[in-house]
Amino acid sequence: MSTALSGHRGRAVSEAMSEAPGAGTRLYVQELKLTNFRNYERAAVSFDERPVVLVGDNGAGKTNLLEAVSLLGAGQGLRGRDYGELARKDGHDSWAVAATVMSLEGLVEIGTGFGLSATSEGPGRSVRIAGKEQSTGALSHYVQLVWVIPEMDGLFTGPASERRRFLDRLMLAIDPKMSGPRGRYDRAMRQRNRLFQMREGSASLFAGLEEQMAEAGVAIAAARLDAVARLAALIEATRAARGPRPFPYAVLSLEGTLERALMERPAVEVEDDYVSLLSEARERDRFAGRALAGPHLSDLIVFHGPHNAPAGDCSSGEQKALLLGLVLAKAKLIRELSGAVPLLLLDEVAAHVDQARREALFGEILDLKAQAWMTGTDRSTFAAIEAQAQILAVNRGTINA
């Protein structure tokens, strides 16, 4: 079931956005230090608020720098790798990233790392903000990020899980507190699946977990609907104000059982219905070994607006342009809601669009006043933005102006 976004919901979102704080804060990394991170034994670099261009051969460590910056925000970074994999191969199975950041809360020292203490437990990373131990989620109150990496080239044609990941990053950028319901839903679902594996038949055990899944799942679906409605409203407002642009506009909708139900009925009714659905589907889910309905199966549907065609049916070039337009719109939405433009991490993007769109991309970055981090193998690719950017040469774990 595809959930389209209604006009009255879009108008309400536009009105809410008009009351958001102005874009008065410039969010940027002022200093970055790496220890035993990927191919960097040690590195320390200073920056100003301008865009950053990293130039070097393939394998030099450009993307590793972007990954380090991505770990200044909440989550597992732009590659989503296990933290143990990020340590330098001939290091000590530990790594650290430290930065001075002009953040949403002003200038702040942020440090994060893995395996730094003999007493640390679990697969998570440690985080220190202004000298105090914090949870990873606390980073979202200081640093917001959006990125485009080569692995996202199949976003519109790949599995729905990739689009859900993209959607949930947007949801969490709008409302960081949604990390709580998302974690509760995943834990309850895993425990329910575990009961199936154990051949457990206790109705009371299942009922408790299903109530948790319903409460958290409906909250997730509602937050996703809100996030997509906000983004769709911004895209439409921008199109109305600026007309055709080099990056095609996207038409968005959500496909999912709970999302569709929430468009028609109050959340409390949807929650009750989902509890009943999970209860009635236990034997079916037991046979499958997993829940066959819920927000963990929802999908973000993207159409190429000018072509009125599914994004997945477009050429690879048009998909790239559509993705860039979508990510730029996401950055603008975060600016509208938080008052600051997020850090943009753009890995090998400029070389894979034509010159007109490349120059349009640089223009959007400068208009946003974003500290965009861009990588490439050829410095001439960035000629149009060279005078307004910081150009750094990266070579096998060294960084030079």
Coordinates of C-alpha atoms in Angstrom, one line a residue:
M1 CA 0.0 0.0 0.0
S2 CA 1.5 3.3 -1.0
T3 CA 0.8 6.2 1.3
A4 CA 0.7 9.5 -0.7
L5 CA 1.1 12.8 1.2
S6 CA -2.1 14.9 1.3
G7 CA -2.3 18.6 0.4
H8 CA -3.6 19.7 3.8
R9 CA -0.8 17.9 5.6
G10 CA 1.8 19.6 3.3
R11 CA 0.3 23.0 4.0
A12 CA 0.5 22.4 7.7
V13 CA 4.1 21.4 7.5
S14 CA 4.9 24.5 5.4
E15 CA 3.3 26.7 8.1
A16 CA 5.3 24.9 10.8
M17 CA 8.5 25.3 8.9
S18 CA 7.9 29.1 8.6
E19 CA 8.1 29.2 12.4
A20 CA 11.4 27.3 12.6
P21 CA 14.5 29.2 13.7
G22 CA 16.5 31.0 11.1
A23 CA 19.7 29.7 9.6
G24 CA 22.0 31.8 11.7
T25 CA 24.6 29.2 12.7
R26 CA 27.4 27.9 10.6
L27 CA 28.3 24.4 11.6
Y28 CA 31.8 23.4 10.7
V29 CA 34.8 21.4 11.8
Q30 CA 37.6 23.6 13.0
E31 CA 40.2 21.0 13.9
L32 CA 40.3 17.2 13.3
K33 CA 42.7 14.8 14.9
L34 CA 42.9 11.0 14.1
T35 CA 44.8 8.3 16.0
N36 CA 45.1 4.8 14.6
F37 CA 42.0 5.4 12.4
R38 CA 41.9 3.4 9.1
N39 CA 45.2 4.2 7.3
Y40 CA 46.0 7.2 9.6
E41 CA 48.5 6.5 12.4
R42 CA 48.3 10.1 13.4
A43 CA 46.9 13.2 11.7
A44 CA 45.9 16.7 12.8
V45 CA 44.4 19.3 10.4
S46 CA 42.8 22.7 10.9
F47 CA 40.0 24.2 8.9
D48 CA 37.8 27.2 8.5
E49 CA 34.2 27.3 7.6
R50 CA 34.7 27.0 3.8
P51 CA 34.0 23.8 1.8
V52 CA 36.8 21.2 2.0
V53 CA 38.2 19.5 -1.1
L54 CA 40.3 16.3 -0.6
V55 CA 42.3 15.3 -3.7
G56 CA 44.3 12.1 -4.0
D57 CA 44.6 8.8 -5.7
N58 CA 42.2 6.0 -5.1
G59 CA 43.0 4.3 -1.8
A60 CA 44.9 7.4 -0.4
G61 CA 42.5 7.8 2.5
K62 CA 40.1 10.5 1.3
T63 CA 36.9 8.5 2.2
N64 CA 38.5 7.5 5.5
L65 CA 38.6 11.2 6.4
L66 CA 34.9 11.6 5.5
E67 CA 34.1 8.6 7.7
A68 CA 36.0 10.1 10.6
V69 CA 33.9 13.3 10.3
S70 CA 30.7 11.3 10.1
L71 CA 31.5 9.8 13.5
L72 CA 31.2 13.2 15.0
G73 CA 27.4 12.6 14.6
A74 CA 25.1 10.0 16.0
G75 CA 25.0 6.5 14.5
Q76 CA 27.6 4.2 13.0
G77 CA 29.0 6.6 10.4
L78 CA 28.6 6.8 6.7
R79 CA 29.8 3.2 6.0
G80 CA 28.0 1.6 8.9
R81 CA 30.9 -0.7 9.7
D82 CA 31.6 -2.4 13.0
Y83 CA 33.7 -0.2 15.1
G84 CA 36.5 -2.8 15.4
E85 CA 37.0 -2.6 11.7
L86 CA 38.0 1.1 11.8
A87 CA 41.3 0.5 13.7
R88 CA 44.6 0.8 11.7
K89 CA 45.7 -2.7 10.7
D90 CA 49.0 -2.5 12.4
G91 CA 47.7 -0.5 15.4
H92 CA 46.3 -1.8 18.7
D93 CA 42.7 -2.6 17.8
S94 CA 41.7 0.8 19.0
W95 CA 41.1 4.2 17.4
A96 CA 40.2 7.8 18.3
V97 CA 38.8 10.8 16.5
A98 CA 38.8 14.2 18.2
A99 CA 37.6 17.5 16.8
T100 CA 36.9 21.1 17.7
V101 CA 33.5 21.8 16.1
M102 CA 31.4 24.9 15.7
S103 CA 28.3 23.0 16.6
L104 CA 24.5 23.6 17.2
E105 CA 25.5 24.4 20.8
G106 CA 28.5 26.7 19.9
L107 CA 32.2 25.8 19.9
V108 CA 32.7 22.4 21.5
E109 CA 35.3 19.6 21.8
I110 CA 34.1 16.2 20.7
G111 CA 36.0 13.0 21.1
T112 CA 35.0 9.5 20.1
G113 CA 36.8 6.2 19.9
F114 CA 36.8 2.4 20.3
G115 CA 38.9 0.1 22.5
L116 CA 40.5 2.9 24.4
S117 CA 39.8 1.5 27.9
A118 CA 40.6 -1.9 29.2
T119 CA 37.3 -1.7 31.2
S120 CA 35.1 -0.8 28.2
E121 CA 32.5 -3.4 27.3
G122 CA 30.2 -4.1 24.4
P123 CA 30.4 -3.2 20.7
G124 CA 29.7 0.5 21.1
R125 CA 32.1 3.5 20.9
S126 CA 32.9 5.9 23.6
V127 CA 31.9 9.6 23.3
R128 CA 33.1 12.6 25.2
I129 CA 31.5 16.0 24.6
A130 CA 33.1 19.1 26.3
G131 CA 35.1 16.7 28.5
K132 CA 32.1 14.7 29.7
E133 CA 31.1 11.1 28.9
Q134 CA 28.0 11.0 26.8
S135 CA 25.9 8.5 24.8
T136 CA 26.4 8.3 21.1
G137 CA 22.9 9.7 20.6
A138 CA 23.8 12.9 22.4
L139 CA 26.0 13.8 19.4
S140 CA 22.8 14.6 17.4
H141 CA 22.3 17.7 19.6
Y142 CA 25.6 19.1 18.4
V143 CA 26.3 17.8 14.9
Q144 CA 24.0 17.0 12.0
L145 CA 25.3 15.4 8.8
V146 CA 24.1 14.4 5.4
W147 CA 26.1 12.4 2.9
V148 CA 26.3 10.9 -0.6
I149 CA 28.6 8.0 -1.1
P150 CA 29.1 5.6 -4.0
E151 CA 27.3 2.8 -2.1
M152 CA 24.1 5.0 -2.4
D153 CA 24.1 4.8 -6.2
G154 CA 21.7 1.9 -6.0
L155 CA 19.4 3.6 -3.5
F156 CA 16.4 3.6 -5.9
T157 CA 17.0 0.1 -7.3
G158 CA 18.3 -1.7 -4.3
P159 CA 16.6 -3.3 -1.3
A160 CA 14.0 -1.4 0.7
S161 CA 16.3 -1.6 3.7
E162 CA 18.6 1.0 2.1
R163 CA 15.7 3.5 1.6
R164 CA 14.5 2.9 5.2
R165 CA 18.0 3.7 6.4
F166 CA 18.0 6.9 4.4
L167 CA 14.5 7.7 5.7
D168 CA 15.4 7.0 9.3
R169 CA 18.4 9.3 9.2
L170 CA 16.0 12.0 8.0
M171 CA 13.6 11.1 10.8
L172 CA 16.3 11.3 13.5
A173 CA 17.6 14.5 12.1
I174 CA 14.2 16.0 12.6
D175 CA 13.6 14.4 16.0
P176 CA 16.6 12.7 17.7
K177 CA 14.3 11.4 20.4
M178 CA 13.0 8.9 17.9
S179 CA 16.1 6.8 18.5
G180 CA 14.3 5.5 21.6
P181 CA 11.2 4.0 20.0
R182 CA 13.3 2.6 17.1
G183 CA 15.6 0.8 19.6
R184 CA 12.6 -0.5 21.6
Y185 CA 10.9 -1.8 18.5
D186 CA 14.0 -3.6 17.2
R187 CA 14.7 -5.2 20.6
A188 CA 11.1 -6.4 21.1
M189 CA 11.0 -7.8 17.6
R190 CA 14.3 -9.7 18.1
Q191 CA 13.0 -11.1 21.3
R192 CA 9.8 -12.2 19.7
N193 CA 11.8 -13.9 16.9
R194 CA 13.9 -15.6 19.6
L195 CA 10.7 -17.1 21.1
F196 CA 9.9 -18.6 17.8
Q197 CA 13.3 -20.2 17.6
M198 CA 12.9 -21.6 21.2
R199 CA 9.5 -23.0 20.2
E200 CA 8.0 -21.0 23.0
G201 CA 4.2 -21.1 23.3
S202 CA 3.5 -18.8 26.2
A203 CA 0.8 -16.3 25.1
S204 CA 1.7 -13.9 27.8
L205 CA 5.3 -13.7 26.7
F206 CA 4.3 -12.9 23.2
A207 CA 1.6 -10.5 24.2
G208 CA 4.0 -8.3 26.2
L209 CA 6.5 -8.1 23.3
E210 CA 3.7 -7.4 20.8
E211 CA 2.4 -4.5 22.8
Q212 CA 5.9 -3.0 22.9
M213 CA 6.2 -3.5 19.1
A214 CA 2.9 -1.8 18.5
E215 CA 3.6 1.2 20.7
A216 CA 7.0 1.8 19.3
G217 CA 6.1 0.8 15.7
V218 CA 3.2 3.3 15.5
A219 CA 5.4 6.0 16.8
I220 CA 8.1 5.2 14.2
A221 CA 5.5 5.2 11.4
A222 CA 4.0 8.5 12.5
A223 CA 7.5 10.1 12.7
R224 CA 8.4 8.8 9.2
L225 CA 5.2 10.2 7.8
D226 CA 5.9 13.6 9.3
A227 CA 9.5 13.6 8.1
V228 CA 8.5 12.7 4.5
A229 CA 5.7 15.3 4.6
R230 CA 8.1 18.0 5.7
L231 CA 10.7 17.1 3.0
A232 CA 8.0 16.9 0.3
A233 CA 6.6 20.3 1.3
L234 CA 10.1 21.9 1.1
I235 CA 10.7 20.3 -2.3
E236 CA 7.4 21.6 -3.6
A237 CA 7.9 25.1 -2.1
T238 CA 11.4 25.3 -3.7
R239 CA 10.1 24.2 -7.1
A240 CA 7.3 26.8 -6.9
A241 CA 9.7 29.5 -6.0
R242 CA 12.6 28.7 -8.3
G243 CA 11.2 26.8 -11.2
P244 CA 13.1 24.1 -13.1
R245 CA 16.5 23.3 -11.6
P246 CA 19.5 21.2 -12.7
F247 CA 18.6 18.6 -10.1
P248 CA 15.2 17.1 -10.8
Y249 CA 12.6 17.3 -8.0
A250 CA 11.5 14.1 -6.3
V251 CA 7.9 13.0 -5.5
L252 CA 7.8 11.0 -2.3
S253 CA 5.4 8.6 -0.7
L254 CA 5.5 5.8 1.9
E255 CA 4.5 2.2 1.5
G256 CA 3.6 0.3 4.7
T257 CA 0.8 -1.1 6.7
L258 CA 1.0 1.2 9.7
E259 CA 1.7 4.3 7.5
R260 CA -1.4 3.7 5.5
A261 CA -3.5 3.1 8.6
L262 CA -2.3 6.3 10.2
M263 CA -3.5 8.3 7.2
E264 CA -7.0 7.1 7.9
R265 CA -7.4 6.5 11.7
P266 CA -6.1 7.7 15.0
A267 CA -2.8 6.3 16.3
V268 CA -4.5 4.6 19.3
E269 CA -6.7 2.6 17.0
V270 CA -3.8 1.7 14.7
E271 CA -1.8 0.5 17.7
D272 CA -4.7 -1.7 18.9
D273 CA -5.1 -3.1 15.4
Y274 CA -1.4 -3.9 15.1
V275 CA -1.4 -5.7 18.4
S276 CA -4.3 -7.9 17.1
L277 CA -2.5 -8.4 13.8
L278 CA 0.7 -9.6 15.5
S279 CA -1.3 -11.9 17.8
E280 CA -3.3 -13.5 14.9
A281 CA -0.2 -13.9 12.8
R282 CA 1.9 -15.8 15.4
E283 CA 1.8 -19.1 13.6
R284 CA 2.5 -17.6 10.2
D285 CA 5.4 -15.6 11.7
R286 CA 6.6 -18.7 13.5
F287 CA 6.8 -20.6 10.3
A288 CA 8.7 -17.6 8.7
G289 CA 10.9 -17.1 11.7
R290 CA 10.1 -13.3 11.7
A291 CA 7.4 -10.7 11.7
L292 CA 5.8 -10.3 8.3
A293 CA 4.2 -7.0 9.0
G294 CA 5.4 -3.8 10.6
P295 CA 7.6 -0.7 10.0
H296 CA 10.7 -2.9 9.6
L297 CA 9.2 -3.7 6.1
S298 CA 8.1 -0.2 5.1
D299 CA 9.5 1.5 2.0
L300 CA 10.2 5.0 0.7
I301 CA 8.8 5.4 -2.8
V302 CA 10.6 8.0 -5.0
F303 CA 9.4 9.3 -8.4
H304 CA 11.3 11.4 -10.8
G305 CA 9.0 14.4 -10.8
P306 CA 9.8 15.9 -14.3
H307 CA 9.6 12.4 -15.9
N308 CA 6.7 11.2 -13.8
A309 CA 8.5 7.9 -13.6
P310 CA 9.7 5.6 -10.8
A311 CA 13.2 6.7 -9.8
G312 CA 14.4 3.1 -10.4
D313 CA 13.3 3.2 -14.0
C314 CA 15.5 6.3 -14.8
S315 CA 19.0 6.2 -16.2
S316 CA 21.9 6.0 -13.8
G317 CA 22.8 9.7 -14.5
E318 CA 19.2 10.8 -13.8
Q319 CA 19.2 8.7 -10.6
K320 CA 22.4 10.4 -9.5
A321 CA 21.0 13.8 -10.1
L322 CA 17.8 12.9 -8.3
L323 CA 19.7 11.6 -5.3
L324 CA 21.8 14.8 -5.1
G325 CA 18.6 16.9 -5.3
L326 CA 17.1 14.9 -2.6
V327 CA 20.1 15.2 -0.3
L328 CA 20.4 18.9 -0.9
A329 CA 16.7 19.2 0.0
K330 CA 17.3 17.3 3.2
A331 CA 20.1 19.6 4.1
K332 CA 17.8 22.6 3.5
L333 CA 15.1 21.0 5.7
I334 CA 17.6 20.5 8.5
R335 CA 18.6 24.1 8.2
E336 CA 15.0 25.2 8.4
L337 CA 14.4 23.1 11.5
S338 CA 17.6 23.4 13.5
G339 CA 18.9 26.8 12.4
A340 CA 22.2 25.4 11.0
V341 CA 23.2 23.8 7.8
P342 CA 24.5 20.2 8.4
L343 CA 27.9 19.1 7.3
L344 CA 27.8 17.7 3.8
L345 CA 29.9 14.7 3.0
L346 CA 30.1 14.1 -0.7
D347 CA 32.4 11.2 -1.7
E348 CA 33.4 11.1 -5.4
V349 CA 30.3 13.0 -6.4
A350 CA 31.6 15.8 -8.7
A351 CA 33.3 13.5 -11.1
H352 CA 30.1 11.6 -11.8
V353 CA 27.9 14.4 -13.0
D354 CA 28.2 16.6 -16.0
Q355 CA 29.8 20.0 -15.9
A356 CA 26.5 21.9 -15.7
R357 CA 25.3 19.9 -12.7
R358 CA 28.7 20.0 -11.1
E359 CA 28.7 23.8 -11.2
A360 CA 25.1 23.8 -10.0
L361 CA 26.1 21.6 -7.1
F362 CA 28.9 23.9 -6.1
G363 CA 26.5 26.8 -6.3
E364 CA 24.0 25.1 -4.0
I365 CA 26.8 24.4 -1.5
L366 CA 27.9 28.1 -1.5
D367 CA 24.3 29.3 -1.2
L368 CA 23.7 27.0 1.7
K369 CA 27.0 28.3 3.3
A370 CA 27.8 24.7 4.1
Q371 CA 31.1 23.1 5.0
A372 CA 30.9 20.5 2.4
W373 CA 33.6 17.8 2.3
M374 CA 34.2 16.6 -1.2
T375 CA 36.6 14.0 -2.6
G376 CA 38.1 13.5 -6.0
T377 CA 41.2 12.3 -7.9
D378 CA 41.5 15.3 -10.2
R379 CA 41.9 18.8 -8.7
S380 CA 40.6 20.3 -12.0
T381 CA 37.2 18.8 -11.3
F382 CA 36.8 21.4 -8.6
A383 CA 38.0 24.4 -10.6
A384 CA 34.7 26.2 -10.3
I385 CA 34.8 26.2 -6.5
E386 CA 38.6 26.3 -6.0
A387 CA 38.7 30.0 -5.0
Q388 CA 36.0 29.5 -2.3
A389 CA 37.3 26.2 -0.9
Q390 CA 40.1 24.6 1.1
I391 CA 42.1 22.2 -1.1
L392 CA 44.0 19.4 0.7
A393 CA 46.2 16.7 -0.9
V394 CA 45.8 13.2 0.7
N395 CA 48.4 10.6 0.2
R396 CA 48.7 7.3 2.1
G397 CA 47.8 8.6 5.5
T398 CA 49.2 12.1 5.1
I399 CA 47.3 15.4 4.6
N400 CA 48.9 18.5 3.1
A401 CA 47.6 21.9 2.0

